[in-house]
Amino acid sequence: MSMKEKDRKKIGTLCCVVGAVCWGVSGTCSEALFRSYEIDTSWVTAIRMSVTGILLLGWTAARKKGTLTAMVKDKKTAVQLLLFALAGLLLCQYTYLAAIKSSNSGTATVLQNLSIVLIAIFICITTRTLPKKKQTVSILLALIGVWLIATKGSFTSLELSGPGLFWGFGAAAGAASYSLLSRNPVSKWGSLPVTGFGMLIGGLVFFLITRSWYLPTGLDGYASLLLAIIVFVGTLGAFTLFVQGVSMVGPVTAALLACLEPLTAALLSAVWLGSVFTAAELIGFACILSTVFLLSREI
């Protein structure tokens, strides 16, 4: 490997690491926001998606003139973008925030990582093939991990709330849907304009449905700071950095480095917000995160 290629790998790794950490920080800031203020997840989802979409499309328009117009005129792309926005990004963003509100950022982020298992199952079903050994082991590890997180090792009671578990699975389904629905348009147009349109469409739809132009009462400077971190650090910055990193180190390495997101969220949630994780939960986290290592080369 040449020195230039080594430098490229180092920069790409750094981008993935910083991007994943930014996502983890954003998740904990969301948890702090929901703990301190009476704010609906719908409003936060609409704001973060709309602002991010506008900024990404503005950046694309400045760098690649004509791309956005061409995407809108392409009917097939328009349909793909609509599905990606509503069944992918919007579902992913809303369920993730709802999972944080119902549990904590560490648990929500780990449960979201079940998406890689759902994608593996989806591929097996659509290709009509039986799961490989790694896939079978990963599914079993995921089930064990979810059971440990939900029950904390108890055989008689559910420790994680029903809504927390429901939205956690929803976050995993949303992340899987987002990944699968993005493949075709991203391969044709690139990730930034596709994500920009997806964010803007999903954000505006939710903005109108939830009438998010009304500001929640009681917001102060601290709330504004948390929102700014969620939007600019955890959505715009994290995505831009991580996508750049993927292009430089490849999807396999990027998927492994993305494990820093739940680890960051869990650590910050414990240190900053006082969340307590039992030994059973930590083992459950490890079981779910291990599926990323097993499946990263299978998908």
C-alpha atoms as a printed R data frame, in Angstrom:
    type eleno elety resid chain resno       x       y       z
1   ATOM     1    CA   MET     A     1   0.000   0.000   0.000
2   ATOM     2    CA   SER     A     2   1.408   3.393  -1.037
3   ATOM     3    CA   MET     A     3   1.865   6.253   1.409
4   ATOM     4    CA   LYS     A     4  -0.912   8.151  -0.357
5   ATOM     5    CA   GLU     A     5  -3.294   5.228   0.048
6   ATOM     6    CA   LYS     A     6  -2.334   4.850   3.722
7   ATOM     7    CA   ASP     A     7  -3.059   8.539   4.320
8   ATOM     8    CA   ARG     A     8  -6.409   8.133   2.582
9   ATOM     9    CA   LYS     A     9  -7.293   5.188   4.833
10  ATOM    10    CA   LYS     A    10  -6.272   7.154   7.937
11  ATOM    11    CA   ILE     A    11  -8.382  10.149   6.964
12  ATOM    12    CA   GLY     A    12 -11.324   7.908   6.083
13  ATOM    13    CA   THR     A    13 -11.059   6.072   9.398
14  ATOM    14    CA   LEU     A    14 -10.968   9.381  11.254
15  ATOM    15    CA   CYS     A    15 -14.073  10.585   9.400
16  ATOM    16    CA   CYS     A    16 -15.972   7.390  10.298
17  ATOM    17    CA   VAL     A    17 -14.870   7.556  13.938
18  ATOM    18    CA   VAL     A    18 -15.801  11.218  14.362
19  ATOM    19    CA   GLY     A    19 -19.085  10.704  12.504
20  ATOM    20    CA   ALA     A    20 -20.080   7.731  14.670
21  ATOM    21    CA   VAL     A    21 -19.137   9.590  17.861
22  ATOM    22    CA   CYS     A    22 -21.180  12.594  16.715
23  ATOM    23    CA   TRP     A    23 -24.198  10.333  16.256
24  ATOM    24    CA   GLY     A    24 -23.698   8.983  19.773
25  ATOM    25    CA   VAL     A    25 -23.398  12.504  21.212
26  ATOM    26    CA   SER     A    26 -26.566  13.525  19.389
27  ATOM    27    CA   GLY     A    27 -28.471  10.566  20.841
28  ATOM    28    CA   THR     A    28 -27.507  11.527  24.386
29  ATOM    29    CA   CYS     A    29 -28.414  15.174  23.725
30  ATOM    30    CA   SER     A    30 -31.828  13.958  22.567
31  ATOM    31    CA   GLU     A    31 -32.200  12.017  25.808
32  ATOM    32    CA   ALA     A    32 -31.240  15.127  27.830
33  ATOM    33    CA   LEU     A    33 -33.743  17.209  25.856
34  ATOM    34    CA   PHE     A    34 -36.615  14.797  26.477
35  ATOM    35    CA   ARG     A    35 -35.740  14.494  30.174
36  ATOM    36    CA   SER     A    36 -35.669  18.241  30.782
37  ATOM    37    CA   TYR     A    37 -38.439  19.546  28.531
38  ATOM    38    CA   GLU     A    38 -41.952  18.601  27.476
39  ATOM    39    CA   ILE     A    39 -41.093  18.237  23.799
40  ATOM    40    CA   ASP     A    40 -42.799  15.896  21.377
41  ATOM    41    CA   THR     A    41 -40.596  13.587  19.307
42  ATOM    42    CA   SER     A    42 -42.617  14.569  16.228
43  ATOM    43    CA   TRP     A    43 -41.554  18.214  16.554
44  ATOM    44    CA   VAL     A    44 -37.861  17.358  16.983
45  ATOM    45    CA   THR     A    45 -38.031  14.948  14.030
46  ATOM    46    CA   ALA     A    46 -39.639  17.549  11.772
47  ATOM    47    CA   ILE     A    47 -37.130  20.255  12.711
48  ATOM    48    CA   ARG     A    48 -33.961  18.147  12.413
49  ATOM    49    CA   MET     A    49 -35.003  16.621   9.087
50  ATOM    50    CA   SER     A    50 -36.197  19.859   7.478
51  ATOM    51    CA   VAL     A    51 -33.138  21.896   8.464
52  ATOM    52    CA   THR     A    52 -30.727  19.142   7.463
53  ATOM    53    CA   GLY     A    53 -32.505  18.628   4.142
54  ATOM    54    CA   ILE     A    54 -32.315  22.329   3.279
55  ATOM    55    CA   LEU     A    55 -28.622  22.520   4.132
56  ATOM    56    CA   LEU     A    56 -27.688  19.339   2.218
57  ATOM    57    CA   LEU     A    57 -29.611  20.397  -0.887
58  ATOM    58    CA   GLY     A    58 -28.132  23.888  -0.691
59  ATOM    59    CA   TRP     A    59 -24.647  22.379  -0.538
60  ATOM    60    CA   THR     A    60 -25.423  20.087  -3.487
61  ATOM    61    CA   ALA     A    61 -26.879  22.934  -5.561
62  ATOM    62    CA   ALA     A    62 -23.742  25.006  -4.998
63  ATOM    63    CA   ARG     A    63 -21.375  22.194  -5.993
64  ATOM    64    CA   LYS     A    64 -23.328  20.313  -8.681
65  ATOM    65    CA   LYS     A    65 -25.581  22.648 -10.617
66  ATOM    66    CA   GLY     A    66 -28.384  20.907 -12.463
67  ATOM    67    CA   THR     A    67 -28.282  17.715 -10.387
68  ATOM    68    CA   LEU     A    68 -31.337  18.520  -8.279
69  ATOM    69    CA   THR     A    69 -33.410  19.510 -11.311
70  ATOM    70    CA   ALA     A    70 -32.449  16.315 -13.127
71  ATOM    71    CA   MET     A    71 -33.429  14.221 -10.104
72  ATOM    72    CA   VAL     A    72 -36.865  15.826  -9.861
73  ATOM    73    CA   LYS     A    73 -37.539  15.355 -13.600
74  ATOM    74    CA   ASP     A    74 -36.626  11.653 -13.443
75  ATOM    75    CA   LYS     A    75 -39.959   9.965 -12.585
76  ATOM    76    CA   LYS     A    76 -38.382   6.737 -11.344
77  ATOM    77    CA   THR     A    77 -36.018   8.666  -9.113
78  ATOM    78    CA   ALA     A    78 -38.905  10.798  -7.803
79  ATOM    79    CA   VAL     A    79 -40.812   7.686  -6.700
80  ATOM    80    CA   GLN     A    80 -37.682   6.206  -5.116
81  ATOM    81    CA   LEU     A    81 -37.022   9.450  -3.246
82  ATOM    82    CA   LEU     A    82 -40.595   9.535  -1.921
83  ATOM    83    CA   LEU     A    83 -40.349   5.967  -0.622
84  ATOM    84    CA   PHE     A    84 -36.904   6.612   0.809
85  ATOM    85    CA   ALA     A    85 -38.111   9.775   2.554
86  ATOM    86    CA   LEU     A    86 -41.280   8.365   4.130
87  ATOM    87    CA   ALA     A    87 -40.663   4.626   4.594
88  ATOM    88    CA   GLY     A    88 -36.945   5.054   5.187
89  ATOM    89    CA   LEU     A    89 -35.615   8.264   6.721
90  ATOM    90    CA   LEU     A    90 -38.802   9.490   8.384
91  ATOM    91    CA   LEU     A    91 -39.497   6.100   9.942
92  ATOM    92    CA   CYS     A    92 -35.864   5.782  11.041
93  ATOM    93    CA   GLN     A    93 -35.603   9.284  12.540
94  ATOM    94    CA   TYR     A    94 -38.925   9.257  14.397
95  ATOM    95    CA   THR     A    95 -38.723   5.750  15.871
96  ATOM    96    CA   TYR     A    96 -35.139   6.324  17.038
97  ATOM    97    CA   LEU     A    97 -36.080   9.484  18.941
98  ATOM    98    CA   ALA     A    98 -39.192   7.765  20.334
99  ATOM    99    CA   ALA     A    99 -37.009   4.867  21.513
100 ATOM   100    CA   ILE     A   100 -34.677   7.310  23.282
101 ATOM   101    CA   LYS     A   101 -37.622   9.040  24.942
102 ATOM   102    CA   SER     A   102 -39.046   5.686  26.103
103 ATOM   103    CA   SER     A   103 -35.730   4.270  27.380
104 ATOM   104    CA   ASN     A   104 -32.318   5.951  27.041
105 ATOM   105    CA   SER     A   105 -29.900   6.805  24.257
106 ATOM   106    CA   GLY     A   106 -27.594   3.840  24.877
107 ATOM   107    CA   THR     A   107 -30.343   1.207  24.783
108 ATOM   108    CA   ALA     A   108 -32.096   2.842  21.807
109 ATOM   109    CA   THR     A   109 -28.903   3.038  19.776
110 ATOM   110    CA   VAL     A   110 -27.957  -0.582  20.473
111 ATOM   111    CA   LEU     A   111 -31.437  -1.808  19.533
112 ATOM   112    CA   GLN     A   112 -31.215   0.216  16.320
113 ATOM   113    CA   ASN     A   113 -28.146  -1.859  15.406
114 ATOM   114    CA   LEU     A   114 -30.473  -4.846  15.009
115 ATOM   115    CA   SER     A   115 -31.042  -3.388  11.540
116 ATOM   116    CA   ILE     A   116 -28.116  -5.365  10.134
117 ATOM   117    CA   VAL     A   117 -29.797  -8.594  11.287
118 ATOM   118    CA   LEU     A   118 -33.129  -7.527   9.740
119 ATOM   119    CA   ILE     A   119 -31.362  -6.769   6.454
120 ATOM   120    CA   ALA     A   120 -29.752 -10.226   6.480
121 ATOM   121    CA   ILE     A   121 -33.165 -11.848   7.075
122 ATOM   122    CA   PHE     A   122 -34.721  -9.725   4.313
123 ATOM   123    CA   ILE     A   123 -32.029 -10.791   1.839
124 ATOM   124    CA   CYS     A   124 -32.539 -14.455   2.743
125 ATOM   125    CA   ILE     A   125 -36.294 -14.142   2.168
126 ATOM   126    CA   THR     A   126 -36.066 -12.220  -1.119
127 ATOM   127    CA   THR     A   127 -33.350 -14.483  -2.536
128 ATOM   128    CA   ARG     A   128 -35.093 -17.609  -1.193
129 ATOM   129    CA   THR     A   129 -31.929 -18.900   0.409
130 ATOM   130    CA   LEU     A   130 -31.381 -20.419   3.826
131 ATOM   131    CA   PRO     A   131 -29.347 -18.385   6.320
132 ATOM   132    CA   LYS     A   132 -25.627 -19.104   6.377
133 ATOM   133    CA   LYS     A   133 -23.927 -20.166   9.605
134 ATOM   134    CA   LYS     A   134 -22.841 -16.599  10.414
135 ATOM   135    CA   GLN     A   135 -26.367 -15.321   9.776
136 ATOM   136    CA   THR     A   136 -27.935 -18.005  11.961
137 ATOM   137    CA   VAL     A   137 -25.508 -17.282  14.806
138 ATOM   138    CA   SER     A   138 -26.141 -13.556  14.429
139 ATOM   139    CA   ILE     A   139 -29.907 -14.018  14.644
140 ATOM   140    CA   LEU     A   140 -29.537 -16.110  17.799
141 ATOM   141    CA   LEU     A   141 -27.152 -13.544  19.330
142 ATOM   142    CA   ALA     A   142 -29.585 -10.749  18.481
143 ATOM   143    CA   LEU     A   143 -32.475 -12.597  20.156
144 ATOM   144    CA   ILE     A   144 -30.380 -13.284  23.257
145 ATOM   145    CA   GLY     A   145 -29.246  -9.652  23.323
146 ATOM   146    CA   VAL     A   146 -32.796  -8.309  23.081
147 ATOM   147    CA   TRP     A   147 -33.967 -10.682  25.807
148 ATOM   148    CA   LEU     A   148 -31.171  -9.594  28.156
149 ATOM   149    CA   ILE     A   149 -31.864  -5.895  27.514
150 ATOM   150    CA   ALA     A   150 -35.624  -6.296  27.891
151 ATOM   151    CA   THR     A   151 -35.574  -8.477  31.027
152 ATOM   152    CA   LYS     A   152 -32.130  -7.734  32.541
153 ATOM   153    CA   GLY     A   153 -31.746 -11.485  32.821
154 ATOM   154    CA   SER     A   154 -35.020 -12.106  34.643
155 ATOM   155    CA   PHE     A   155 -37.224 -15.008  33.550
156 ATOM   156    CA   THR     A   156 -40.358 -13.588  35.158
157 ATOM   157    CA   SER     A   157 -40.512  -9.873  34.354
158 ATOM   158    CA   LEU     A   158 -39.966  -7.309  31.605
159 ATOM   159    CA   GLU     A   159 -37.630  -4.559  32.804
160 ATOM   160    CA   LEU     A   160 -37.513  -2.468  29.626
161 ATOM   161    CA   SER     A   161 -40.856  -0.755  29.060
162 ATOM   162    CA   GLY     A   162 -43.153  -1.997  26.330
163 ATOM   163    CA   PRO     A   163 -42.920   1.325  24.418
164 ATOM   164    CA   GLY     A   164 -39.123   1.279  24.750
165 ATOM   165    CA   LEU     A   165 -38.930  -2.198  23.225
166 ATOM   166    CA   PHE     A   166 -41.508  -1.368  20.538
167 ATOM   167    CA   TRP     A   167 -39.783   1.819  19.403
168 ATOM   168    CA   GLY     A   168 -36.382   0.127  19.631
169 ATOM   169    CA   PHE     A   169 -37.528  -2.522  17.155
170 ATOM   170    CA   GLY     A   170 -39.092   0.274  15.103
171 ATOM   171    CA   ALA     A   171 -35.735   2.068  15.013
172 ATOM   172    CA   ALA     A   172 -34.061  -1.121  13.769
173 ATOM   173    CA   ALA     A   173 -36.733  -1.587  11.093
174 ATOM   174    CA   GLY     A   174 -36.408   2.065  10.092
175 ATOM   175    CA   ALA     A   175 -32.627   1.847   9.799
176 ATOM   176    CA   ALA     A   176 -32.919  -1.345   7.725
177 ATOM   177    CA   SER     A   177 -35.550   0.240   5.481
178 ATOM   178    CA   TYR     A   178 -33.431   3.363   5.115
179 ATOM   179    CA   SER     A   179 -30.409   1.305   4.061
180 ATOM   180    CA   LEU     A   180 -32.309  -0.856   1.555
181 ATOM   181    CA   LEU     A   181 -34.339   1.963  -0.024
182 ATOM   182    CA   SER     A   182 -31.298   4.198  -0.448
183 ATOM   183    CA   ARG     A   183 -29.219   1.783  -2.522
184 ATOM   184    CA   ASN     A   184 -30.639   2.445  -6.012
185 ATOM   185    CA   PRO     A   185 -30.942   6.254  -5.894
186 ATOM   186    CA   VAL     A   186 -27.592   6.668  -4.120
187 ATOM   187    CA   SER     A   187 -25.796   4.507  -6.693
188 ATOM   188    CA   LYS     A   188 -27.147   6.798  -9.449
189 ATOM   189    CA   TRP     A   189 -27.011  10.257  -7.891
190 ATOM   190    CA   GLY     A   190 -24.750  10.076  -4.850
191 ATOM   191    CA   SER     A   191 -25.564  10.092  -1.146
192 ATOM   192    CA   LEU     A   192 -25.715  13.822  -0.380
193 ATOM   193    CA   PRO     A   193 -28.496  14.893  -2.805
194 ATOM   194    CA   VAL     A   194 -30.510  11.725  -2.139
195 ATOM   195    CA   THR     A   195 -30.314  12.180   1.622
196 ATOM   196    CA   GLY     A   196 -30.999  15.903   1.233
197 ATOM   197    CA   PHE     A   197 -34.218  15.252  -0.676
198 ATOM   198    CA   GLY     A   198 -35.181  12.450   1.701
199 ATOM   199    CA   MET     A   199 -34.645  14.635   4.757
200 ATOM   200    CA   LEU     A   200 -36.517  17.586   3.264
201 ATOM   201    CA   ILE     A   201 -39.491  15.586   1.976
202 ATOM   202    CA   GLY     A   202 -39.872  13.610   5.198
203 ATOM   203    CA   GLY     A   203 -39.331  16.696   7.342
204 ATOM   204    CA   LEU     A   204 -41.876  18.819   5.471
205 ATOM   205    CA   VAL     A   205 -44.505  16.060   5.488
206 ATOM   206    CA   PHE     A   206 -44.097  15.628   9.232
207 ATOM   207    CA   PHE     A   207 -43.905  19.400   9.664
208 ATOM   208    CA   LEU     A   208 -47.359  19.800   8.092
209 ATOM   209    CA   ILE     A   209 -48.938  16.753   9.758
210 ATOM   210    CA   THR     A   210 -47.806  17.717  13.263
211 ATOM   211    CA   ARG     A   211 -48.075  21.515  12.715
212 ATOM   212    CA   SER     A   212 -44.530  21.929  13.955
213 ATOM   213    CA   TRP     A   213 -44.467  25.670  13.262
214 ATOM   214    CA   TYR     A   214 -45.792  26.052  16.807
215 ATOM   215    CA   LEU     A   215 -42.845  26.224  19.204
216 ATOM   216    CA   PRO     A   216 -43.042  24.116  22.389
217 ATOM   217    CA   THR     A   217 -43.417  26.170  25.532
218 ATOM   218    CA   GLY     A   218 -40.563  26.539  27.995
219 ATOM   219    CA   LEU     A   219 -37.675  26.341  25.555
220 ATOM   220    CA   ASP     A   220 -34.598  28.237  26.747
221 ATOM   221    CA   GLY     A   221 -30.952  28.633  25.795
222 ATOM   222    CA   TYR     A   222 -30.007  25.150  27.024
223 ATOM   223    CA   ALA     A   223 -32.764  23.559  24.936
224 ATOM   224    CA   SER     A   224 -31.667  25.546  21.905
225 ATOM   225    CA   LEU     A   225 -28.083  24.340  22.388
226 ATOM   226    CA   LEU     A   226 -29.206  20.713  22.580
227 ATOM   227    CA   LEU     A   227 -31.312  21.138  19.438
228 ATOM   228    CA   ALA     A   228 -28.399  22.740  17.613
229 ATOM   229    CA   ILE     A   229 -26.153  19.784  18.505
230 ATOM   230    CA   ILE     A   230 -28.836  17.312  17.389
231 ATOM   231    CA   VAL     A   231 -29.261  19.048  14.018
232 ATOM   232    CA   PHE     A   232 -25.785  20.293  13.124
233 ATOM   233    CA   VAL     A   233 -23.532  17.802  14.922
234 ATOM   234    CA   GLY     A   234 -25.645  14.649  15.063
235 ATOM   235    CA   THR     A   235 -27.454  14.891  11.741
236 ATOM   236    CA   LEU     A   236 -25.683  17.133   9.234
237 ATOM   237    CA   GLY     A   237 -22.092  16.808  10.492
238 ATOM   238    CA   ALA     A   238 -22.212  13.130  11.437
239 ATOM   239    CA   PHE     A   239 -23.764  12.046   8.177
240 ATOM   240    CA   THR     A   240 -21.410  14.099   5.998
241 ATOM   241    CA   LEU     A   241 -18.333  12.823   7.810
242 ATOM   242    CA   PHE     A   242 -19.431   9.199   7.873
243 ATOM   243    CA   VAL     A   243 -20.385   9.102   4.204
244 ATOM   244    CA   GLN     A   244 -17.012  10.605   3.319
245 ATOM   245    CA   GLY     A   245 -15.343   7.963   5.459
246 ATOM   246    CA   VAL     A   246 -17.280   5.140   3.773
247 ATOM   247    CA   SER     A   247 -16.036   6.320   0.372
248 ATOM   248    CA   MET     A   248 -12.427   6.159   1.626
249 ATOM   249    CA   VAL     A   249 -12.313   2.971   3.736
250 ATOM   250    CA   GLY     A   250 -15.219   0.959   2.332
251 ATOM   251    CA   PRO     A   251 -18.536  -0.202   3.835
252 ATOM   252    CA   VAL     A   252 -17.117  -3.136   5.831
253 ATOM   253    CA   THR     A   253 -14.658  -1.072   7.858
254 ATOM   254    CA   ALA     A   254 -17.237   1.700   8.187
255 ATOM   255    CA   ALA     A   255 -19.843  -0.725   9.579
256 ATOM   256    CA   LEU     A   256 -17.391  -1.854  12.253
257 ATOM   257    CA   LEU     A   257 -16.410   1.701  13.165
258 ATOM   258    CA   ALA     A   258 -20.110   2.609  13.421
259 ATOM   259    CA   CYS     A   259 -20.190   0.499  16.613
260 ATOM   260    CA   LEU     A   260 -18.657   3.542  18.306
261 ATOM   261    CA   GLU     A   261 -22.076   5.203  18.069
262 ATOM   262    CA   PRO     A   262 -23.909   3.015  20.630
263 ATOM   263    CA   LEU     A   263 -20.804   2.805  22.804
264 ATOM   264    CA   THR     A   264 -20.545   6.615  22.855
265 ATOM   265    CA   ALA     A   265 -24.254   7.009  23.556
266 ATOM   266    CA   ALA     A   266 -24.218   4.462  26.398
267 ATOM   267    CA   LEU     A   267 -21.094   5.961  27.998
268 ATOM   268    CA   LEU     A   268 -22.381   9.535  27.829
269 ATOM   269    CA   SER     A   269 -25.809   8.488  29.054
270 ATOM   270    CA   ALA     A   270 -24.209   6.844  32.097
271 ATOM   271    CA   VAL     A   271 -21.665   9.594  32.881
272 ATOM   272    CA   TRP     A   272 -23.707  12.689  31.985
273 ATOM   273    CA   LEU     A   273 -27.310  11.650  32.653
274 ATOM   274    CA   GLY     A   274 -26.770   8.978  35.300
275 ATOM   275    CA   SER     A   275 -28.243   6.042  33.379
276 ATOM   276    CA   VAL     A   276 -27.424   2.726  35.019
277 ATOM   277    CA   PHE     A   277 -26.827  -0.432  32.988
278 ATOM   278    CA   THR     A   278 -26.853  -3.863  34.614
279 ATOM   279    CA   ALA     A   279 -24.397  -6.632  33.771
280 ATOM   280    CA   ALA     A   280 -27.163  -8.423  31.857
281 ATOM   281    CA   GLU     A   281 -27.811  -5.330  29.724
282 ATOM   282    CA   LEU     A   282 -24.123  -4.892  28.962
283 ATOM   283    CA   ILE     A   283 -23.893  -8.515  27.861
284 ATOM   284    CA   GLY     A   284 -26.978  -7.918  25.716
285 ATOM   285    CA   PHE     A   285 -25.301  -4.877  24.157
286 ATOM   286    CA   ALA     A   286 -22.241  -7.008  23.369
287 ATOM   287    CA   CYS     A   287 -24.389  -9.748  21.788
288 ATOM   288    CA   ILE     A   288 -26.128  -7.288  19.455
289 ATOM   289    CA   LEU     A   289 -22.982  -5.379  18.524
290 ATOM   290    CA   SER     A   290 -21.175  -8.642  17.773
291 ATOM   291    CA   THR     A   291 -23.677  -9.244  14.960
292 ATOM   292    CA   VAL     A   292 -22.154  -6.262  13.140
293 ATOM   293    CA   PHE     A   293 -18.762  -7.983  13.114
294 ATOM   294    CA   LEU     A   294 -20.288 -11.246  11.916
295 ATOM   295    CA   LEU     A   295 -22.515  -9.790   9.193
296 ATOM   296    CA   SER     A   296 -20.514  -6.816   7.923
297 ATOM   297    CA   ARG     A   297 -19.014  -8.943   5.126
298 ATOM   298    CA   GLU     A   298 -22.241 -10.768   4.374
299 ATOM   299    CA   ILE     A   299 -24.356  -7.772   3.325
